[in-house]
PDB file of C-alpha atoms and ligand atoms in Angstrom:
ATOM      1  CA  GLU A 138      93.908 103.954 111.363  1.00  0.00           C
ATOM      2  CA  LYS A 139      95.109 106.144 108.535  1.00  0.00           C
ATOM      3  CA  PHE A 140      97.936 108.640 108.610  1.00  0.00           C
ATOM      4  CA  GLY A 141      98.772 111.527 106.340  1.00  0.00           C
ATOM      5  CA  LEU A 142      97.716 115.095 105.558  1.00  0.00           C
ATOM      6  CA  LEU A 143      94.203 114.012 104.565  1.00  0.00           C
ATOM      7  CA  ALA A 144      93.729 111.207 107.102  1.00  0.00           C
ATOM      8  CA  GLY A 145      90.073 110.160 107.315  1.00  0.00           C
ATOM      9  CA  LYS A 146      88.849 112.739 104.775  1.00  0.00           C
ATOM     10  CA  GLN A 147      86.280 111.834 102.130  1.00  0.00           C
ATOM     11  CA  VAL A 148      87.543 113.096  98.785  1.00  0.00           C
ATOM     12  CA  MET A 149      85.664 113.129  95.499  1.00  0.00           C
ATOM     13  CA  ILE A 150      87.470 113.913  92.235  1.00  0.00           C
ATOM     14  CA  THR A 151      86.019 114.431  88.765  1.00  0.00           C
ATOM     15  CA  ALA A 152      88.451 113.595  85.970  1.00  0.00           C
ATOM     16  CA  GLY A 153      88.844 113.239  82.246  1.00  0.00           C
ATOM     17  CA  PRO A 154      86.726 114.616  79.431  1.00  0.00           C
ATOM     18  CA  THR A 155      82.992 114.243  79.022  1.00  0.00           C
ATOM     19  CA  ARG A 156      81.451 112.812  75.888  1.00  0.00           C
ATOM     20  CA  GLU A 157      78.314 114.398  74.461  1.00  0.00           C
ATOM     21  CA  ALA A 158      76.423 112.221  72.017  1.00  0.00           C
ATOM     22  CA  ILE A 159      75.337 113.582  68.631  1.00  0.00           C
ATOM     23  CA  ASP A 160      73.757 110.343  67.433  1.00  0.00           C
ATOM     24  CA  PRO A 161      74.306 106.655  68.312  1.00  0.00           C
ATOM     25  CA  VAL A 162      77.785 106.614  66.735  1.00  0.00           C
ATOM     26  CA  ARG A 163      79.145 110.160  67.137  1.00  0.00           C
ATOM     27  CA  TYR A 164      80.020 112.544  69.943  1.00  0.00           C
ATOM     28  CA  ILE A 165      81.607 115.855  70.926  1.00  0.00           C
ATOM     29  CA  SER A 166      84.520 115.657  73.348  1.00  0.00           C
ATOM     30  CA  ASN A 167      87.988 117.082  74.057  1.00  0.00           C
ATOM     31  CA  HIS A 168      91.598 115.983  74.502  1.00  0.00           C
ATOM     32  CA  SER A 169      91.631 115.649  78.299  1.00  0.00           C
ATOM     33  CA  THR A 170      93.436 112.453  79.355  1.00  0.00           C
ATOM     34  CA  GLY A 171      92.471 112.474  83.050  1.00  0.00           C
ATOM     35  CA  LYS A 172      96.120 112.260  84.147  1.00  0.00           C
ATOM     36  CA  MET A 173      95.977 115.130  86.657  1.00  0.00           C
ATOM     37  CA  GLY A 174      92.797 113.815  88.300  1.00  0.00           C
ATOM     38  CA  PHE A 175      94.096 110.261  88.512  1.00  0.00           C
ATOM     39  CA  ALA A 176      97.437 111.475  89.922  1.00  0.00           C
ATOM     40  CA  LEU A 177      95.513 113.474  92.527  1.00  0.00           C
ATOM     41  CA  ALA A 178      93.364 110.463  93.401  1.00  0.00           C
ATOM     42  CA  ALA A 179      96.464 108.346  94.007  1.00  0.00           C
ATOM     43  CA  ALA A 180      98.106 111.108  96.051  1.00  0.00           C
ATOM     44  CA  CYS A 181      94.976 111.733  98.161  1.00  0.00           C
ATOM     45  CA  TYR A 182      94.725 108.010  98.920  1.00  0.00           C
ATOM     46  CA  ALA A 183      98.399 107.961  99.894  1.00  0.00           C
ATOM     47  CA  ALA A 184      97.674 110.968 102.145  1.00  0.00           C
ATOM     48  CA  GLY A 185      95.122 108.884 104.061  1.00  0.00           C
ATOM     49  CA  ALA A 186      91.891 109.926 102.333  1.00  0.00           C
ATOM     50  CA  ASN A 187      88.967 107.808 101.233  1.00  0.00           C
ATOM     51  CA  VAL A 188      88.842 108.618  97.509  1.00  0.00           C
ATOM     52  CA  THR A 189      86.128 108.339  94.871  1.00  0.00           C
ATOM     53  CA  LEU A 190      87.015 109.143  91.265  1.00  0.00           C
ATOM     54  CA  ILE A 191      84.192 110.113  88.945  1.00  0.00           C
ATOM     55  CA  ALA A 192      85.792 109.511  85.595  1.00  0.00           C
ATOM     56  CA  GLY A 193      84.793 110.373  82.081  1.00  0.00           C
ATOM     57  CA  PRO A 194      86.028 108.121  79.264  1.00  0.00           C
ATOM     58  CA  VAL A 195      89.794 107.758  79.780  1.00  0.00           C
ATOM     59  CA  SER A 196      92.245 104.931  79.254  1.00  0.00           C
ATOM     60  CA  LEU A 197      93.919 104.951  82.663  1.00  0.00           C
ATOM     61  CA  ASP A 198      94.036 102.258  85.324  1.00  0.00           C
ATOM     62  CA  THR A 199      92.246 102.974  88.580  1.00  0.00           C
ATOM     63  CA  PRO A 200      94.857 103.924  91.215  1.00  0.00           C
ATOM     64  CA  ASN A 201      95.318 101.430  94.031  1.00  0.00           C
ATOM     65  CA  GLY A 202      92.768 101.870  96.850  1.00  0.00           C
ATOM     66  CA  VAL A 203      90.589 104.343  94.914  1.00  0.00           C
ATOM     67  CA  LYS A 204      86.871 103.829  94.252  1.00  0.00           C
ATOM     68  CA  ARG A 205      85.864 104.649  90.691  1.00  0.00           C
ATOM     69  CA  LYS A 206      82.584 105.502  88.957  1.00  0.00           C
ATOM     70  CA  ASN A 207      82.648 105.750  85.191  1.00  0.00           C
ATOM     71  CA  VAL A 208      80.430 108.263  83.422  1.00  0.00           C
ATOM     72  CA  SER A 209      80.175 109.589  79.905  1.00  0.00           C
ATOM     73  CA  SER A 210      78.291 112.882  79.621  1.00  0.00           C
ATOM     74  CA  ALA A 211      78.381 116.033  81.754  1.00  0.00           C
ATOM     75  CA  VAL A 212      74.825 115.418  82.958  1.00  0.00           C
ATOM     76  CA  GLN A 213      75.808 111.904  84.074  1.00  0.00           C
ATOM     77  CA  MET A 214      78.901 113.306  85.803  1.00  0.00           C
ATOM     78  CA  LEU A 215      76.755 115.808  87.709  1.00  0.00           C
ATOM     79  CA  ASN A 216      74.164 113.170  88.675  1.00  0.00           C
ATOM     80  CA  GLU A 217      76.834 110.752  89.888  1.00  0.00           C
ATOM     81  CA  SER A 218      78.589 113.547  91.836  1.00  0.00           C
ATOM     82  CA  MET A 219      75.337 114.609  93.511  1.00  0.00           C
ATOM     83  CA  GLN A 220      74.562 111.004  94.406  1.00  0.00           C
ATOM     84  CA  MET A 221      78.027 110.410  95.866  1.00  0.00           C
ATOM     85  CA  LEU A 222      77.714 113.639  97.866  1.00  0.00           C
ATOM     86  CA  GLU A 223      74.966 111.934  99.904  1.00  0.00           C
ATOM     87  CA  ASN A 224      77.576 109.553 101.334  1.00  0.00           C
ATOM     88  CA  GLY A 225      79.443 112.536 102.772  1.00  0.00           C
ATOM     89  CA  CYS A 226      82.269 114.494 101.196  1.00  0.00           C
ATOM     90  CA  ASP A 227      84.856 116.746 102.806  1.00  0.00           C
ATOM     91  CA  ILE A 228      86.823 117.779  99.725  1.00  0.00           C
ATOM     92  CA  PHE A 229      85.582 117.987  96.142  1.00  0.00           C
ATOM     93  CA  ILE A 230      88.240 118.372  93.443  1.00  0.00           C
ATOM     94  CA  ALA A 231      87.044 119.164  89.926  1.00  0.00           C
ATOM     95  CA  THR A 232      89.737 118.283  87.406  1.00  0.00           C
ATOM     96  CA  ALA A 233      87.328 117.129  84.686  1.00  0.00           C
ATOM     97  CA  ALA A 234      87.316 118.938  81.343  1.00  0.00           C
ATOM     98  CA  VAL A 235      83.542 119.096  81.143  1.00  0.00           C
ATOM     99  CA  ALA A 236      82.093 119.897  77.719  1.00  0.00           C
ATOM    100  CA  ASP A 237      80.547 123.359  77.919  1.00  0.00           C
ATOM    101  CA  TYR A 238      77.699 122.376  75.583  1.00  0.00           C
ATOM    102  CA  ARG A 239      75.782 119.245  74.671  1.00  0.00           C
ATOM    103  CA  VAL A 240      73.633 118.465  71.655  1.00  0.00           C
ATOM    104  CA  ALA A 241      70.116 119.788  72.156  1.00  0.00           C
ATOM    105  CA  GLU A 242      68.430 116.733  70.678  1.00  0.00           C
ATOM    106  CA  VAL A 243      70.460 113.559  70.295  1.00  0.00           C
ATOM    107  CA  ALA A 244      69.414 111.823  67.065  1.00  0.00           C
ATOM    108  CA  GLU A 245      67.862 108.416  67.642  1.00  0.00           C
ATOM    109  CA  HIS A 246      69.419 107.028  64.473  1.00  0.00           C
ATOM    110  CA  LYS A 247      72.737 107.637  62.740  1.00  0.00           C
ATOM    111  CA  ILE A 248      72.611 110.958  60.899  1.00  0.00           C
ATOM    112  CA  LYS A 249      72.940 110.316  57.176  1.00  0.00           C
ATOM    113  CA  LYS A 250      75.296 112.310  54.983  1.00  0.00           C
ATOM    114  CA  ALA A 251      73.241 114.707  52.861  1.00  0.00           C
ATOM    115  CA  GLY A 252      73.737 118.420  52.060  1.00  0.00           C
ATOM    116  CA  ASP A 253      77.011 120.391  52.123  1.00  0.00           C
ATOM    117  CA  GLU A 254      76.188 121.821  55.532  1.00  0.00           C
ATOM    118  CA  LEU A 255      74.896 120.302  58.719  1.00  0.00           C
ATOM    119  CA  ASN A 256      73.779 122.362  61.692  1.00  0.00           C
ATOM    120  CA  VAL A 257      73.650 120.860  65.147  1.00  0.00           C
ATOM    121  CA  ALA A 258      72.056 122.940  67.906  1.00  0.00           C
ATOM    122  CA  LEU A 259      73.875 122.901  71.266  1.00  0.00           C
ATOM    123  CA  VAL A 260      72.659 123.749  74.755  1.00  0.00           C
ATOM    124  CA  LYS A 261      74.755 124.684  77.776  1.00  0.00           C
ATOM    125  CA  ASN A 262      75.788 121.936  80.181  1.00  0.00           C
ATOM    126  CA  PRO A 263      75.391 122.356  83.939  1.00  0.00           C
ATOM    127  CA  ASP A 264      78.484 123.565  85.793  1.00  0.00           C
ATOM    128  CA  ILE A 265      79.255 120.618  88.076  1.00  0.00           C
ATOM    129  CA  VAL A 266      81.667 122.281  90.488  1.00  0.00           C
ATOM    130  CA  ALA A 267      79.491 125.413  90.780  1.00  0.00           C
ATOM    131  CA  THR A 268      76.362 123.309  91.407  1.00  0.00           C
ATOM    132  CA  ILE A 269      78.044 121.383  94.216  1.00  0.00           C
ATOM    133  CA  ALA A 270      79.451 124.577  95.719  1.00  0.00           C
ATOM    134  CA  GLN A 271      75.863 125.822  96.088  1.00  0.00           C
ATOM    135  CA  GLN A 272      74.729 122.830  98.150  1.00  0.00           C
ATOM    136  CA  GLU A 273      73.910 123.385 101.789  1.00  0.00           C
ATOM    137  CA  LYS A 274      76.465 120.846 103.033  1.00  0.00           C
ATOM    138  CA  ARG A 275      79.227 121.887 100.698  1.00  0.00           C
ATOM    139  CA  PRO A 276      82.636 120.268 100.810  1.00  0.00           C
ATOM    140  CA  PHE A 277      85.893 122.221 100.512  1.00  0.00           C
ATOM    141  CA  MET A 278      85.770 123.019  96.798  1.00  0.00           C
ATOM    142  CA  VAL A 279      88.803 122.898  94.506  1.00  0.00           C
ATOM    143  CA  GLY A 280      88.617 123.911  90.862  1.00  0.00           C
ATOM    144  CA  PHE A 281      91.056 124.012  87.983  1.00  0.00           C
ATOM    145  CA  ALA A 282      91.382 126.522  85.204  1.00  0.00           C
ATOM    146  CA  ALA A 283      93.249 126.220  81.948  1.00  0.00           C
ATOM    147  CA  GLU A 284      93.949 129.598  80.398  1.00  0.00           C
ATOM    148  CA  THR A 285      96.019 130.952  77.558  1.00  0.00           C
ATOM    149  CA  ARG A 286      96.219 134.550  78.826  1.00  0.00           C
ATOM    150  CA  ASN A 287      95.259 136.858  81.743  1.00  0.00           C
ATOM    151  CA  ILE A 288      95.673 133.789  83.945  1.00  0.00           C
ATOM    152  CA  GLU A 289      95.445 135.491  87.327  1.00  0.00           C
ATOM    153  CA  GLU A 290      92.482 137.643  86.408  1.00  0.00           C
ATOM    154  CA  TYR A 291      90.454 134.769  84.948  1.00  0.00           C
ATOM    155  CA  ALA A 292      91.361 132.382  87.787  1.00  0.00           C
ATOM    156  CA  ALA A 293      90.345 134.895  90.437  1.00  0.00           C
ATOM    157  CA  GLY A 294      87.097 135.483  88.551  1.00  0.00           C
ATOM    158  CA  LYS A 295      86.259 131.773  88.461  1.00  0.00           C
ATOM    159  CA  LEU A 296      87.129 131.346  92.130  1.00  0.00           C
ATOM    160  CA  VAL A 297      84.462 133.915  93.013  1.00  0.00           C
ATOM    161  CA  ALA A 298      81.898 133.040  90.318  1.00  0.00           C
ATOM    162  CA  LYS A 299      81.912 129.323  91.128  1.00  0.00           C
ATOM    163  CA  LYS A 300      82.206 129.923  94.910  1.00  0.00           C
ATOM    164  CA  LEU A 301      85.373 127.832  95.170  1.00  0.00           C
ATOM    165  CA  ASP A 302      87.757 127.643  98.122  1.00  0.00           C
ATOM    166  CA  MET A 303      90.796 127.100  95.944  1.00  0.00           C
ATOM    167  CA  ILE A 304      91.661 127.170  92.261  1.00  0.00           C
ATOM    168  CA  ALA A 305      94.709 125.791  90.473  1.00  0.00           C
ATOM    169  CA  CYS A 306      95.448 127.404  87.194  1.00  0.00           C
ATOM    170  CA  ASN A 307      97.766 126.500  84.343  1.00  0.00           C
ATOM    171  CA  ASP A 308      98.894 128.173  81.164  1.00  0.00           C
ATOM    172  CA  VAL A 309      97.786 125.904  78.326  1.00  0.00           C
ATOM    173  CA  SER A 310      99.527 128.062  75.732  1.00  0.00           C
ATOM    174  CA  ARG A 311     102.745 126.392  76.936  1.00  0.00           C
ATOM    175  CA  ALA A 312     103.339 123.211  74.951  1.00  0.00           C
ATOM    176  CA  ASP A 313     105.461 121.634  77.687  1.00  0.00           C
ATOM    177  CA  ILE A 314     102.725 121.395  80.336  1.00  0.00           C
ATOM    178  CA  GLY A 315      99.062 120.579  80.725  1.00  0.00           C
ATOM    179  CA  PHE A 316      96.711 118.264  78.840  1.00  0.00           C
ATOM    180  CA  ALA A 317      98.455 115.085  77.629  1.00  0.00           C
ATOM    181  CA  SER A 318     101.751 116.136  79.178  1.00  0.00           C
ATOM    182  CA  ASP A 319     103.222 114.246  82.130  1.00  0.00           C
ATOM    183  CA  GLU A 320     104.312 117.534  83.645  1.00  0.00           C
ATOM    184  CA  ASN A 321     102.456 120.543  84.850  1.00  0.00           C
ATOM    185  CA  ALA A 322     103.076 123.951  86.414  1.00  0.00           C
ATOM    186  CA  MET A 323     100.356 125.795  88.259  1.00  0.00           C
ATOM    187  CA  THR A 324      99.439 128.833  90.255  1.00  0.00           C
ATOM    188  CA  VAL A 325      97.113 128.258  93.195  1.00  0.00           C
ATOM    189  CA  PHE A 326      94.723 130.905  94.526  1.00  0.00           C
ATOM    190  CA  PHE A 327      92.619 130.691  97.693  1.00  0.00           C
ATOM    191  CA  ALA A 328      89.295 132.313  98.502  1.00  0.00           C
ATOM    192  CA  GLU A 329      89.928 135.654 100.166  1.00  0.00           C
ATOM    193  CA  HIS A 330      88.812 134.679 103.670  1.00  0.00           C
ATOM    194  CA  TYR A 331      91.621 132.129 103.992  1.00  0.00           C
ATOM    195  CA  GLN A 332      94.106 135.001 103.818  1.00  0.00           C
ATOM    196  CA  LEU A 333      96.624 132.752 102.106  1.00  0.00           C
ATOM    197  CA  ASP A 334      98.973 134.070  99.449  1.00  0.00           C
ATOM    198  CA  LYS A 335      98.890 132.618  95.952  1.00  0.00           C
ATOM    199  CA  ARG A 336     101.369 129.816  95.352  1.00  0.00           C
ATOM    200  CA  ASP A 337     103.416 129.170  92.268  1.00  0.00           C
ATOM    201  CA  LEU A 338     104.015 125.469  91.763  1.00  0.00           C
ATOM    202  CA  GLU A 339     107.047 125.114  89.516  1.00  0.00           C
ATOM    203  CA  LYS A 340     107.053 122.739  86.575  1.00  0.00           C
ATOM    204  CA  ALA A 341     107.082 119.189  87.927  1.00  0.00           C
ATOM    205  CA  SER A 342     105.547 115.774  87.357  1.00  0.00           C
ATOM    206  CA  LYS A 343     101.792 115.571  87.824  1.00  0.00           C
ATOM    207  CA  GLN A 344     102.528 113.372  90.877  1.00  0.00           C
ATOM    208  CA  GLU A 345     104.640 116.099  92.473  1.00  0.00           C
ATOM    209  CA  ILE A 346     102.087 118.776  91.583  1.00  0.00           C
ATOM    210  CA  ALA A 347      99.369 116.603  93.166  1.00  0.00           C
ATOM    211  CA  GLN A 348     101.397 116.426  96.382  1.00  0.00           C
ATOM    212  CA  GLN A 349     101.767 120.207  96.485  1.00  0.00           C
ATOM    213  CA  LEU A 350      98.045 120.667  95.850  1.00  0.00           C
ATOM    214  CA  ILE A 351      97.292 118.377  98.800  1.00  0.00           C
ATOM    215  CA  GLU A 352      99.561 120.515 100.973  1.00  0.00           C
ATOM    216  CA  ALA A 353      97.695 123.626  99.808  1.00  0.00           C
ATOM    217  CA  ILE A 354      94.320 122.014 100.612  1.00  0.00           C
ATOM    218  CA  HIS A 355      95.608 120.927 104.020  1.00  0.00           C
ATOM    219  CA  ASP A 356      96.922 124.407 104.801  1.00  0.00           C
ATOM    220  CA  ALA A 357      93.586 126.016 103.884  1.00  0.00           C
ATOM    221  CA  LEU A 358      91.607 123.473 105.934  1.00  0.00           C
ATOM    222  CA  HIS A 359      93.764 124.220 108.964  1.00  0.00           C
ATOM    223  CA  ARG A 360      93.513 128.002 108.822  1.00  0.00           C
TER     224      ARG A 360
HETATM  225  O1  C5P B 411      84.797 127.572  83.481  1.00  0.00           O
HETATM  226  P1  C5P B 411      85.863 126.576  83.265  1.00  0.00           P
HETATM  227  O2  C5P B 411      85.432 125.403  82.432  1.00  0.00           O
HETATM  228  O3  C5P B 411      87.182 127.131  82.844  1.00  0.00           O
HETATM  229  O4  C5P B 411      86.123 126.041  84.747  1.00  0.00           O
HETATM  230  C1  C5P B 411      86.974 124.985  84.987  1.00  0.00           C
HETATM  231  C2  C5P B 411      86.659 124.358  86.317  1.00  0.00           C
HETATM  232  O5  C5P B 411      85.253 124.135  86.455  1.00  0.00           O
HETATM  233  C3  C5P B 411      87.269 122.987  86.422  1.00  0.00           C
HETATM  234  O6  C5P B 411      87.515 122.741  87.802  1.00  0.00           O
HETATM  235  C4  C5P B 411      86.181 122.092  85.868  1.00  0.00           C
HETATM  236  O7  C5P B 411      86.297 120.755  86.309  1.00  0.00           O
HETATM  237  C5  C5P B 411      84.935 122.750  86.403  1.00  0.00           C
HETATM  238  N1  C5P B 411      83.746 122.619  85.547  1.00  0.00           N
HETATM  239  C6  C5P B 411      82.675 121.832  85.962  1.00  0.00           C
HETATM  240  N2  C5P B 411      81.551 121.747  85.175  1.00  0.00           N
HETATM  241  C7  C5P B 411      81.485 122.402  83.998  1.00  0.00           C
HETATM  242  C8  C5P B 411      82.563 123.198  83.570  1.00  0.00           C
HETATM  243  C9  C5P B 411      83.681 123.271  84.360  1.00  0.00           C
HETATM  244  O8  C5P B 411      82.740 121.225  87.037  1.00  0.00           O
HETATM  245  N3  C5P B 411      80.381 122.302  83.257  1.00  0.00           N
END
């Protein structure tokens, strides 16, 4: 018997960057470390949930009690998420910094240095959180947004466009929070029908922020 705010809930969390191959030795990626997603996984487990982490390439240890699936590309992350969804999922939390584009045609062999310019065509990646939000048996959907300006406007837009239940947004123009930082500050918005006011989560450790996000999820689920 489990106790806690998320007792008995099935939680799935995407975390880290994705890696999009260019050729057998090169890739496109970003600076996401996966810290927020891993902190959330640990906190959800501590809150009584059954947690699966779908992790891009990160150098973090799997939190105690958490199941982990490693993936590399955005397409793999989507496929793994869809597969895990079959096992049942109550809450889906998308913290991954998914590459927006992937290379249209991955070169079979290492691209050789030649002319002064090299053009690589990119195609759009699927939106993982939006795809899952469109499924018939959709979990409670939580997204994240990193913005440098018009934070509220963009966050509210993504909440609607991706059909999310909740979105946590941070200001990445601030050097003291986000990405590789151990601290974060966020504003949380809920889908309109929950009739819950936005919440400002003051600058705190990613562990403390994770705890407050769990409280926000719990409050929305019990409206
Ligand atoms: O649109 P944007 O990338 O800012 O949205 C961020 C949110 O959407 C995050 O929760 C992120 O994990 C999710 N996302 C996703 N698949 C993508 C792009 C973003 O799940 N291809």
